[in-house]
mmCIF file of C-alpha atoms in Angstrom:
data_model
loop_
_atom_site.group_PDB
_atom_site.id
_atom_site.type_symbol
_atom_site.label_atom_id
_atom_site.label_comp_id
_atom_site.label_asym_id
_atom_site.label_seq_id
_atom_site.Cartn_x
_atom_site.Cartn_y
_atom_site.Cartn_z
ATOM 1 C CA MET U 1 -0.004 0.003 0.000
ATOM 2 C CA PRO U 2 1.569 3.343 -1.020
ATOM 3 C CA ASN U 3 2.412 5.979 1.576
ATOM 4 C CA THR U 4 0.080 8.940 1.906
ATOM 5 C CA ILE U 5 1.649 12.385 2.124
ATOM 6 C CA LEU U 6 0.762 13.978 5.456
ATOM 7 C CA THR U 7 -1.353 17.052 4.905
ATOM 8 C CA ALA U 8 -1.067 20.234 6.947
ATOM 9 C CA THR U 9 -4.608 19.658 8.195
ATOM 10 C CA ALA U 10 -3.761 16.186 9.490
ATOM 11 C CA VAL U 11 -0.609 17.487 11.176
ATOM 12 C CA THR U 12 -2.510 20.396 12.770
ATOM 13 C CA ARG U 13 -5.232 18.152 14.156
ATOM 14 C CA GLU U 14 -2.700 15.731 15.579
ATOM 15 C CA ALA U 15 -0.624 18.546 17.063
ATOM 16 C CA LEU U 16 -3.726 19.989 18.730
ATOM 17 C CA ARG U 17 -4.622 16.607 20.164
ATOM 18 C CA VAL U 18 -1.150 16.144 21.644
ATOM 19 C CA LEU U 19 -1.028 19.729 22.952
ATOM 20 C CA HIS U 20 -4.429 19.329 24.597
ATOM 21 C CA GLN U 21 -3.307 16.202 26.428
ATOM 22 C CA LYS U 22 -0.323 18.025 27.873
ATOM 23 C CA LEU U 23 -2.158 21.170 29.049
ATOM 24 C CA ASN U 24 -2.878 19.948 32.553
ATOM 25 C CA PHE U 25 -3.811 23.289 34.160
ATOM 26 C CA VAL U 26 -5.262 25.036 31.126
ATOM 27 C CA GLY U 27 -7.317 21.938 30.389
ATOM 28 C CA SER U 28 -9.068 22.184 33.754
ATOM 29 C CA ILE U 29 -10.155 25.851 33.658
ATOM 30 C CA THR U 30 -12.657 27.762 31.564
ATOM 31 C CA ARG U 31 -11.681 27.938 27.905
ATOM 32 C CA GLU U 32 -13.172 30.605 25.718
ATOM 33 C CA TYR U 33 -13.232 30.506 21.956
ATOM 34 C CA ASP U 34 -14.978 33.260 20.002
ATOM 35 C CA ASP U 35 -16.337 32.140 16.624
ATOM 36 C CA SER U 36 -16.270 35.720 15.360
ATOM 37 C CA PHE U 37 -12.489 35.445 15.200
ATOM 38 C CA ALA U 38 -12.830 32.591 12.732
ATOM 39 C CA ARG U 39 -14.434 34.810 10.092
ATOM 40 C CA GLN U 40 -11.861 37.561 9.787
ATOM 41 C CA GLY U 41 -8.888 36.378 11.791
ATOM 42 C CA ALA U 42 -7.762 37.585 15.185
ATOM 43 C CA LYS U 43 -5.073 40.204 15.576
ATOM 44 C CA VAL U 44 -2.701 40.652 18.498
ATOM 45 C CA GLY U 45 -4.498 42.718 21.145
ATOM 46 C CA ASP U 46 -8.026 41.450 20.480
ATOM 47 C CA THR U 47 -10.093 41.323 23.657
ATOM 48 C CA LEU U 48 -12.868 39.058 24.868
ATOM 49 C CA LYS U 49 -15.459 40.428 27.275
ATOM 50 C CA VAL U 50 -16.217 37.809 29.922
ATOM 51 C CA ARG U 51 -19.383 38.603 31.860
ATOM 52 C CA LEU U 52 -19.440 38.046 35.607
ATOM 53 C CA PRO U 53 -22.511 36.962 37.608
ATOM 54 C CA ASN U 54 -24.884 39.738 38.687
ATOM 55 C CA GLN U 55 -25.221 40.533 42.375
ATOM 56 C CA TYR U 56 -28.246 41.885 44.245
ATOM 57 C CA THR U 57 -29.303 42.977 47.717
ATOM 58 C CA VAL U 58 -32.358 41.599 49.572
ATOM 59 C CA ARG U 59 -35.231 43.780 50.816
ATOM 60 C CA THR U 60 -36.774 43.336 54.257
ATOM 61 C CA GLY U 61 -40.401 44.394 54.604
ATOM 62 C CA ALA U 62 -43.219 45.251 52.200
ATOM 63 C CA ALA U 63 -41.904 48.504 50.757
ATOM 64 C CA LEU U 64 -40.553 48.213 47.227
ATOM 65 C CA ALA U 65 -36.818 48.879 46.948
ATOM 66 C CA ALA U 66 -36.099 48.484 43.244
ATOM 67 C CA GLN U 67 -32.459 48.164 42.292
ATOM 68 C CA ASP U 68 -30.734 48.475 38.974
ATOM 69 C CA THR U 69 -28.953 45.541 37.397
ATOM 70 C CA THR U 70 -25.348 46.527 36.947
ATOM 71 C CA GLU U 71 -23.574 43.993 34.800
ATOM 72 C CA SER U 72 -19.821 43.673 35.109
ATOM 73 C CA ALA U 73 -17.258 42.035 32.890
ATOM 74 C CA VAL U 74 -13.517 41.521 32.737
ATOM 75 C CA ASP U 75 -11.361 41.938 29.669
ATOM 76 C CA LEU U 76 -9.501 38.841 28.562
ATOM 77 C CA LYS U 77 -6.806 39.986 26.186
ATOM 78 C CA VAL U 78 -5.707 37.503 23.544
ATOM 79 C CA GLN U 79 -2.283 38.943 22.849
ATOM 80 C CA THR U 80 0.410 36.326 23.463
ATOM 81 C CA GLN U 81 1.719 34.377 20.489
ATOM 82 C CA LYS U 82 3.846 31.295 20.946
ATOM 83 C CA GLY U 83 4.787 28.604 18.508
ATOM 84 C CA VAL U 84 7.226 25.946 17.394
ATOM 85 C CA ASP U 85 9.126 26.080 14.125
ATOM 86 C CA LEU U 86 10.051 22.878 12.336
ATOM 87 C CA ASN U 87 11.642 21.652 9.142
ATOM 88 C CA PHE U 88 9.916 18.726 7.431
ATOM 89 C CA THR U 89 11.631 16.742 4.735
ATOM 90 C CA SER U 90 9.820 14.981 1.949
ATOM 91 C CA VAL U 91 10.568 11.733 3.785
ATOM 92 C CA ASP U 92 9.008 13.067 6.981
ATOM 93 C CA LEU U 93 5.785 13.831 5.181
ATOM 94 C CA THR U 94 5.466 10.281 3.871
ATOM 95 C CA MET U 95 5.582 8.786 7.367
ATOM 96 C CA ASN U 96 2.719 7.126 9.139
ATOM 97 C CA LEU U 97 0.858 9.723 11.239
ATOM 98 C CA ASP U 98 1.444 7.816 14.484
ATOM 99 C CA ASP U 99 5.190 7.612 13.835
ATOM 100 C CA PHE U 100 5.290 11.286 12.846
ATOM 101 C CA SER U 101 3.364 12.226 15.989
ATOM 102 C CA GLU U 102 5.710 10.305 18.279
ATOM 103 C CA ARG U 103 8.948 11.432 16.631
ATOM 104 C CA VAL U 104 8.157 15.048 15.711
ATOM 105 C CA LEU U 105 4.979 16.360 17.304
ATOM 106 C CA GLU U 106 5.318 14.921 20.811
ATOM 107 C CA PRO U 107 8.544 16.781 21.678
ATOM 108 C CA ALA U 108 7.433 19.925 19.854
ATOM 109 C CA MET U 109 4.050 20.114 21.574
ATOM 110 C CA SER U 110 5.569 19.230 24.953
ATOM 111 C CA VAL U 111 7.785 22.307 24.976
ATOM 112 C CA LEU U 112 4.970 24.510 23.633
ATOM 113 C CA ALA U 113 2.544 23.218 26.267
ATOM 114 C CA ALA U 114 5.110 23.831 29.017
ATOM 115 C CA ASN U 115 5.551 27.447 27.989
ATOM 116 C CA ILE U 116 1.809 28.095 27.690
ATOM 117 C CA GLU U 117 1.119 26.445 31.057
ATOM 118 C CA ALA U 118 3.896 28.383 32.776
ATOM 119 C CA ASP U 119 2.397 31.631 31.498
ATOM 120 C CA ALA U 120 -1.115 30.730 32.651
ATOM 121 C CA MET U 121 0.080 29.536 36.054
ATOM 122 C CA SER U 122 1.235 33.061 36.882
ATOM 123 C CA MET U 123 -2.438 33.668 37.711
ATOM 124 C CA TYR U 124 -1.763 32.146 41.129
ATOM 125 C CA ARG U 125 -0.610 35.649 42.136
ATOM 126 C CA ASP U 126 -4.192 36.909 41.715
ATOM 127 C CA VAL U 127 -5.503 34.408 44.285
ATOM 128 C CA TYR U 128 -5.913 35.860 47.782
ATOM 129 C CA ASN U 129 -7.204 32.788 49.632
ATOM 130 C CA GLN U 130 -4.353 30.737 51.048
ATOM 131 C CA VAL U 131 -3.921 27.782 53.412
ATOM 132 C CA GLY U 132 -0.884 25.842 54.488
ATOM 133 C CA THR U 133 2.279 26.531 56.397
ATOM 134 C CA ALA U 134 5.114 27.653 54.178
ATOM 135 C CA GLY U 135 8.043 25.264 54.497
ATOM 136 C CA GLN U 136 5.933 22.409 55.883
ATOM 137 C CA PRO U 137 4.643 19.274 54.125
ATOM 138 C CA ALA U 138 1.206 19.298 52.524
ATOM 139 C CA THR U 139 -1.436 17.482 54.546
ATOM 140 C CA PHE U 140 -4.935 16.252 53.855
ATOM 141 C CA ALA U 141 -6.206 18.661 56.532
ATOM 142 C CA LYS U 142 -4.864 21.569 54.487
ATOM 143 C CA ILE U 143 -6.618 20.270 51.378
ATOM 144 C CA LEU U 144 -9.849 20.161 53.362
ATOM 145 C CA GLN U 145 -9.242 23.718 54.556
ATOM 146 C CA GLY U 146 -8.917 24.730 50.918
ATOM 147 C CA ARG U 147 -12.133 22.895 50.135
ATOM 148 C CA LYS U 148 -13.862 24.799 52.958
ATOM 149 C CA ILE U 149 -12.783 28.100 51.450
ATOM 150 C CA LEU U 150 -14.219 27.121 48.058
ATOM 151 C CA VAL U 151 -17.463 25.939 49.661
ATOM 152 C CA ASP U 152 -17.734 29.120 51.748
ATOM 153 C CA ASN U 153 -17.380 31.121 48.531
ATOM 154 C CA LEU U 154 -20.157 29.061 46.868
ATOM 155 C CA ALA U 155 -17.934 27.372 44.319
ATOM 156 C CA PRO U 156 -19.998 24.950 42.184
ATOM 157 C CA LEU U 157 -19.421 21.268 42.905
ATOM 158 C CA ALA U 158 -18.593 20.395 39.302
ATOM 159 C CA GLY U 159 -15.206 21.270 37.925
ATOM 160 C CA ARG U 160 -13.201 21.367 41.167
ATOM 161 C CA THR U 161 -9.528 20.506 40.780
ATOM 162 C CA CYS U 162 -6.588 20.257 43.142
ATOM 163 C CA ASN U 163 -3.488 20.755 41.031
ATOM 164 C CA LEU U 164 -0.335 19.877 42.968
ATOM 165 C CA ASN U 165 3.318 20.582 42.572
ATOM 166 C CA THR U 166 5.481 17.483 42.659
ATOM 167 C CA GLN U 167 6.547 17.824 46.307
ATOM 168 C CA ASP U 168 2.963 18.256 47.537
ATOM 169 C CA ASN U 169 1.999 15.189 45.541
ATOM 170 C CA VAL U 170 4.783 13.184 47.235
ATOM 171 C CA ASP U 171 3.650 14.304 50.694
ATOM 172 C CA LEU U 172 -0.042 13.664 50.103
ATOM 173 C CA VAL U 173 0.280 10.303 48.360
ATOM 174 C CA ASP U 174 2.478 9.098 51.203
ATOM 175 C CA ALA U 175 0.046 10.418 53.820
ATOM 176 C CA LEU U 176 -3.043 8.950 52.129
ATOM 177 C CA LYS U 177 -1.741 5.657 50.797
ATOM 178 C CA GLY U 178 -3.822 3.674 53.252
ATOM 179 C CA LEU U 179 -7.063 5.649 53.053
ATOM 180 C CA PHE U 180 -8.497 4.672 49.649
ATOM 181 C CA ASN U 181 -10.626 1.543 49.415
ATOM 182 C CA ASP U 182 -10.945 1.271 45.655
ATOM 183 C CA LYS U 183 -8.434 -1.311 44.433
ATOM 184 C CA ALA U 184 -7.809 0.366 41.088
ATOM 185 C CA THR U 185 -7.148 3.700 42.791
ATOM 186 C CA ILE U 186 -4.768 2.125 45.312
ATOM 187 C CA THR U 187 -2.851 0.508 42.471
ATOM 188 C CA LYS U 188 -2.427 3.815 40.632
ATOM 189 C CA GLN U 189 -1.567 5.619 43.844
ATOM 190 C CA ASN U 190 1.155 3.201 44.876
ATOM 191 C CA ARG U 191 2.585 2.457 41.435
ATOM 192 C CA GLU U 192 2.155 5.784 39.657
ATOM 193 C CA GLY U 193 1.783 8.407 42.388
ATOM 194 C CA TYR U 194 -1.742 9.113 41.173
ATOM 195 C CA MET U 195 -4.272 10.207 43.789
ATOM 196 C CA GLY U 196 -7.484 10.211 41.769
ATOM 197 C CA ARG U 197 -10.534 11.932 43.215
ATOM 198 C CA THR U 198 -11.166 12.640 46.878
ATOM 199 C CA ALA U 199 -12.402 15.487 49.108
ATOM 200 C CA GLY U 200 -14.490 16.717 46.186
ATOM 201 C CA PHE U 201 -11.451 17.373 43.958
ATOM 202 C CA ASP U 202 -9.938 15.788 40.881
ATOM 203 C CA PHE U 203 -6.259 15.631 41.808
ATOM 204 C CA MET U 204 -3.566 16.384 39.247
ATOM 205 C CA GLU U 205 0.193 16.816 39.373
ATOM 206 C CA ASN U 206 2.177 19.381 37.431
ATOM 207 C CA THR U 207 5.919 20.032 37.322
ATOM 208 C CA LEU U 208 5.492 23.665 36.276
ATOM 209 C CA TRP U 209 4.032 25.247 39.394
ATOM 210 C CA PRO U 210 6.281 28.155 40.389
ATOM 211 C CA SER U 211 7.501 28.938 43.872
ATOM 212 C CA HIS U 212 6.625 32.202 45.563
ATOM 213 C CA LEU U 213 9.257 34.385 47.235
ATOM 214 C CA ARG U 214 7.461 36.247 49.989
ATOM 215 C CA GLY U 215 8.558 39.859 50.386
ATOM 216 C CA ALA U 216 10.367 41.184 53.425
ATOM 217 C CA GLY U 217 7.459 43.330 54.608
ATOM 218 C CA ALA U 218 6.685 43.431 58.343
ATOM 219 C CA GLY U 219 5.135 45.726 60.929
ATOM 220 C CA TYR U 220 2.795 47.628 58.603
ATOM 221 C CA LEU U 221 -0.322 49.443 59.822
ATOM 222 C CA VAL U 222 -3.317 50.908 58.003
ATOM 223 C CA ASN U 223 -2.936 54.651 57.429
ATOM 224 C CA GLY U 224 -6.397 56.168 57.858
ATOM 225 C CA ALA U 225 -9.819 54.767 58.737
ATOM 226 C CA GLY U 226 -12.677 53.907 56.374
ATOM 227 C CA GLN U 227 -10.657 52.992 53.305
ATOM 228 C CA THR U 228 -12.441 51.147 50.511
ATOM 229 C CA GLY U 229 -11.516 50.153 46.966
ATOM 230 C CA ALA U 230 -8.494 48.490 45.400
ATOM 231 C CA SER U 231 -5.764 50.527 47.064
ATOM 232 C CA LEU U 232 -4.685 50.620 50.678
ATOM 233 C CA ALA U 233 -2.703 53.421 52.318
ATOM 234 C CA ILE U 234 -0.231 52.128 54.882
ATOM 235 C CA ASN U 235 2.366 53.591 57.230
ATOM 236 C CA THR U 236 5.300 52.507 59.388
ATOM 237 C CA GLY U 237 6.559 49.004 58.671
ATOM 238 C CA THR U 238 9.649 47.981 56.746
ATOM 239 C CA GLY U 239 10.608 45.760 53.835
ATOM 240 C CA ALA U 240 9.575 45.489 50.210
ATOM 241 C CA ILE U 241 6.267 43.848 49.253
ATOM 242 C CA LYS U 242 6.053 41.367 46.381
ATOM 243 C CA GLN U 243 3.211 40.902 43.966
ATOM 244 C CA GLY U 244 1.317 37.840 45.178
ATOM 245 C CA ASP U 245 1.991 38.396 48.893
ATOM 246 C CA VAL U 246 -1.105 37.491 50.929
ATOM 247 C CA PHE U 247 -2.160 39.389 54.051
ATOM 248 C CA THR U 248 -5.050 40.049 56.445
ATOM 249 C CA ILE U 249 -6.101 43.212 58.291
ATOM 250 C CA ALA U 250 -7.107 43.149 61.952
ATOM 251 C CA GLY U 251 -10.861 43.620 62.355
ATOM 252 C CA VAL U 252 -11.689 43.122 58.670
ATOM 253 C CA ASN U 253 -13.658 39.901 58.306
ATOM 254 C CA ARG U 254 -15.090 38.083 55.331
ATOM 255 C CA VAL U 255 -18.867 38.101 54.893
ATOM 256 C CA HIS U 256 -21.143 35.423 53.491
ATOM 257 C CA PRO U 257 -21.466 36.071 49.727
ATOM 258 C CA GLU U 258 -25.288 36.153 49.870
ATOM 259 C CA THR U 259 -26.442 37.123 53.369
ATOM 260 C CA LYS U 260 -23.552 39.580 53.892
ATOM 261 C CA GLN U 261 -23.278 38.474 57.517
ATOM 262 C CA SER U 262 -19.803 38.407 59.035
ATOM 263 C CA THR U 263 -18.257 34.950 59.091
ATOM 264 C CA GLY U 264 -15.890 35.915 61.879
ATOM 265 C CA GLN U 265 -12.986 34.850 59.649
ATOM 266 C CA PRO U 266 -10.372 37.365 58.439
ATOM 267 C CA GLN U 267 -10.693 38.422 54.821
ATOM 268 C CA SER U 268 -7.514 37.660 52.909
ATOM 269 C CA PHE U 269 -6.067 40.142 50.411
ATOM 270 C CA VAL U 270 -3.251 39.910 47.899
ATOM 271 C CA VAL U 271 -0.864 42.619 46.745
ATOM 272 C CA THR U 272 -1.234 42.995 42.965
ATOM 273 C CA ALA U 273 1.970 44.937 42.266
ATOM 274 C CA ASP U 274 5.402 45.133 43.857
ATOM 275 C CA ALA U 275 5.770 47.901 46.428
ATOM 276 C CA ALA U 276 8.872 49.420 47.991
ATOM 277 C CA GLY U 277 9.241 49.399 51.764
ATOM 278 C CA GLY U 278 7.884 52.137 53.992
ATOM 279 C CA ALA U 279 4.757 54.281 54.029
ATOM 280 C CA GLY U 280 2.774 54.533 50.827
ATOM 281 C CA SER U 281 -0.073 52.785 49.032
ATOM 282 C CA TRP U 282 -0.541 49.206 47.874
ATOM 283 C CA THR U 283 -2.794 47.962 45.096
ATOM 284 C CA ILE U 284 -4.782 45.037 46.429
ATOM 285 C CA SER U 285 -7.380 42.422 45.558
ATOM 286 C CA PRO U 286 -10.182 42.017 46.289
ATOM 287 C CA ALA U 287 -11.220 45.637 46.436
ATOM 288 C CA ILE U 288 -12.629 46.498 49.869
ATOM 289 C CA VAL U 289 -16.428 46.786 49.608
ATOM 290 C CA THR U 290 -18.378 47.468 52.788
ATOM 291 C CA SER U 291 -21.976 47.717 51.546
ATOM 292 C CA GLY U 292 -24.338 46.861 48.697
ATOM 293 C CA ALA U 293 -24.586 43.794 46.528
ATOM 294 C CA GLY U 294 -20.806 43.509 46.135
ATOM 295 C CA GLN U 295 -20.022 43.706 49.854
ATOM 296 C CA ASN U 296 -17.198 41.371 50.814
ATOM 297 C CA VAL U 297 -16.031 42.563 54.259
ATOM 298 C CA SER U 298 -17.696 43.258 57.591
ATOM 299 C CA ALA U 299 -16.115 46.690 57.996
ATOM 300 C CA ALA U 300 -13.523 49.005 56.524
ATOM 301 C CA PRO U 301 -10.104 48.909 58.207
ATOM 302 C CA ALA U 302 -9.611 51.043 61.277
ATOM 303 C CA ALA U 303 -6.788 53.558 61.468
ATOM 304 C CA GLY U 304 -3.693 51.806 62.756
ATOM 305 C CA ALA U 305 -5.110 48.301 62.141
ATOM 306 C CA ALA U 306 -2.308 45.750 62.034
ATOM 307 C CA ILE U 307 -1.471 43.996 58.769
ATOM 308 C CA THR U 308 -0.330 40.386 58.990
ATOM 309 C CA PHE U 309 1.360 38.627 56.064
ATOM 310 C CA ALA U 310 1.057 34.903 55.366
ATOM 311 C CA GLY U 311 4.287 32.953 55.228
ATOM 312 C CA VAL U 312 7.790 33.756 56.369
ATOM 313 C CA ALA U 313 9.446 37.013 55.295
ATOM 314 C CA SER U 314 12.008 36.718 52.479
ATOM 315 C CA THR U 315 11.394 32.986 52.209
ATOM 316 C CA THR U 316 10.415 30.927 49.174
ATOM 317 C CA HIS U 317 7.600 28.399 49.443
ATOM 318 C CA GLY U 318 5.927 26.009 47.037
ATOM 319 C CA ILE U 319 2.615 26.692 45.325
ATOM 320 C CA SER U 320 -0.203 24.283 44.521
ATOM 321 C CA LEU U 321 -3.726 25.363 43.705
ATOM 322 C CA ALA U 322 -7.240 24.175 44.534
ATOM 323 C CA TYR U 323 -9.854 25.770 42.256
ATOM 324 C CA GLN U 324 -13.167 25.540 40.497
ATOM 325 C CA LYS U 325 -12.830 25.911 36.735
ATOM 326 C CA GLY U 326 -14.721 29.235 36.715
ATOM 327 C CA ALA U 327 -11.922 30.922 38.673
ATOM 328 C CA PHE U 328 -9.756 31.301 35.576
ATOM 329 C CA ALA U 329 -10.165 31.520 31.823
ATOM 330 C CA PHE U 330 -7.881 30.724 28.930
ATOM 331 C CA ALA U 331 -8.757 31.862 25.430
ATOM 332 C CA THR U 332 -7.344 31.395 21.961
ATOM 333 C CA ALA U 333 -8.270 33.045 18.697
ATOM 334 C CA ASP U 334 -7.890 32.117 15.049
ATOM 335 C CA MET U 335 -4.859 33.707 13.435
ATOM 336 C CA VAL U 336 -5.007 35.189 9.951
ATOM 337 C CA MET U 337 -4.319 32.740 7.138
ATOM 338 C CA PRO U 338 -1.426 33.911 4.905
ATOM 339 C CA ARG U 339 -1.456 33.655 1.117
ATOM 340 C CA GLY U 340 1.253 32.541 -1.260
ATOM 341 C CA VAL U 341 2.476 29.627 0.838
ATOM 342 C CA ASP U 342 2.706 25.927 0.113
ATOM 343 C CA PHE U 343 -0.002 25.083 2.613
ATOM 344 C CA ALA U 344 -1.799 26.587 5.573
ATOM 345 C CA ALA U 345 -4.392 25.115 7.901
ATOM 346 C CA ARG U 346 -6.176 26.144 11.039
ATOM 347 C CA GLU U 347 -8.017 23.923 13.511
ATOM 348 C CA ALA U 348 -9.791 24.421 16.838
ATOM 349 C CA PHE U 349 -10.304 21.747 19.458
ATOM 350 C CA ASP U 350 -11.860 22.117 22.901
ATOM 351 C CA GLY U 351 -11.344 25.860 23.013
ATOM 352 C CA ILE U 352 -7.803 25.863 21.629
ATOM 353 C CA SER U 353 -7.040 27.110 18.124
ATOM 354 C CA MET U 354 -3.818 26.376 16.270
ATOM 355 C CA ARG U 355 -2.540 27.490 12.889
ATOM 356 C CA ILE U 356 0.074 25.707 10.787
ATOM 357 C CA VAL U 357 1.819 27.295 7.816
ATOM 358 C CA ARG U 358 4.149 25.340 5.548
ATOM 359 C CA GLN U 359 6.395 26.445 2.678
ATOM 360 C CA TYR U 360 8.647 24.500 0.326
ATOM 361 C CA ASP U 361 12.369 25.247 0.077
ATOM 362 C CA ILE U 362 13.616 23.919 -3.253
ATOM 363 C CA ASN U 363 17.276 24.362 -2.292
ATOM 364 C CA SER U 364 17.116 21.907 0.618
ATOM 365 C CA ASP U 365 14.070 19.846 -0.349
ATOM 366 C CA LYS U 366 12.550 20.793 3.005
ATOM 367 C CA PHE U 367 9.251 22.205 4.171
ATOM 368 C CA PRO U 368 9.878 24.894 6.818
ATOM 369 C CA CYS U 369 6.811 24.864 9.024
ATOM 370 C CA ARG U 370 5.488 26.984 11.865
ATOM 371 C CA LEU U 371 2.798 26.084 14.379
ATOM 372 C CA ASP U 372 1.300 29.049 16.251
ATOM 373 C CA VAL U 373 -1.160 29.604 19.073
ATOM 374 C CA LEU U 374 -2.482 33.075 19.883
ATOM 375 C CA TYR U 375 -3.809 33.102 23.422
ATOM 376 C CA GLY U 376 -4.589 34.981 26.590
ATOM 377 C CA TYR U 377 -5.612 34.172 30.137
ATOM 378 C CA LYS U 378 -7.402 35.961 32.956
ATOM 379 C CA THR U 379 -8.400 35.411 36.569
ATOM 380 C CA LEU U 380 -12.171 35.817 36.520
ATOM 381 C CA ARG U 381 -13.332 34.956 40.048
ATOM 382 C CA PRO U 382 -10.339 34.555 42.377
ATOM 383 C CA GLN U 383 -12.653 33.726 45.284
ATOM 384 C CA LEU U 384 -13.201 30.329 43.642
ATOM 385 C CA ALA U 385 -9.543 29.376 44.102
ATOM 386 C CA CYS U 386 -7.243 28.753 47.038
ATOM 387 C CA ARG U 387 -3.469 28.645 47.155
ATOM 388 C CA LEU U 388 -1.753 25.801 48.981
ATOM 389 C CA ALA U 389 1.524 27.110 50.397
ATOM 390 C CA ASN U 390 3.781 24.290 51.563
ATOM 391 C CA ASN U 391 7.277 22.954 50.867
#
């Protein structure tokens, strides 16, 4: 039976399939794909509007208290382009697709997936909920604390994932090796280090989770009472603050998302940009809201309220993440199809779009080829995620 020349379409579909398998984190969050990009092609800088759930207040008594519906959305910018460039020979293109996939596409898509995942994982710095003791092993109790935070924030049951760095996976598999009853799960756990599903999470392991270096900040106080919004004036204190540092404020508690009653638990915040040491202003998330449908805290900070950072100053700790898929979004868009080339194809699969362009070089009898993905990512609802800070 004669060989069949591999087409660009076949290569693109196979590359997408392999890439999808290797996108562990991106594959477990919301993926947006806008069909309007398919008609005219997406350009760098295109933006998707992702609508957030509406919030309302509840009336007590018979008197009408009509309220406007104020819809909110976040901009998800599709502006990062990454790809892999290859040279195919005529011999390569007469190979069986499975052989070609194993020899050429597997290593190419592995490195592309790693770079895309590493980019998307930087969203951990937007997450302000955190459990764990930096520098200590992960425990099942900490996973359950993370689950409690997601439940308290009304995270839907479906689509919950606990994505572990390799050290946390070691610690948890060792701690839980005797707790599963299902024989198949025990086999995978002991032979492959696979935990499966427990505590309401699908457990995954990923080598790409970054570590977080906590800033040196200590001794800071709130500068002025009644502050609200996404910035916080502070005074005294010393040490630089790093983006992604988590802290609480004395007397500022989290409220139930619907009843707005104080939970008695401190509201966590995260610094969203590096800040130099000393008095000044930090940008923070979530914004402090003390009333209305978007209320998230029991009271505004008092003047001189103490600020307490999570973790140990100037110390690096590991990051894993427990989340519901709606916490984050990853989007791709169709790239413009060039003319005057040997072959070009574009395919989309499960929210991920890839373009392949191939040209023939008569001097070398090769087909230079580029595979590109144009993508963006955004933290949509950080309250639906929880950082696990351990070893």
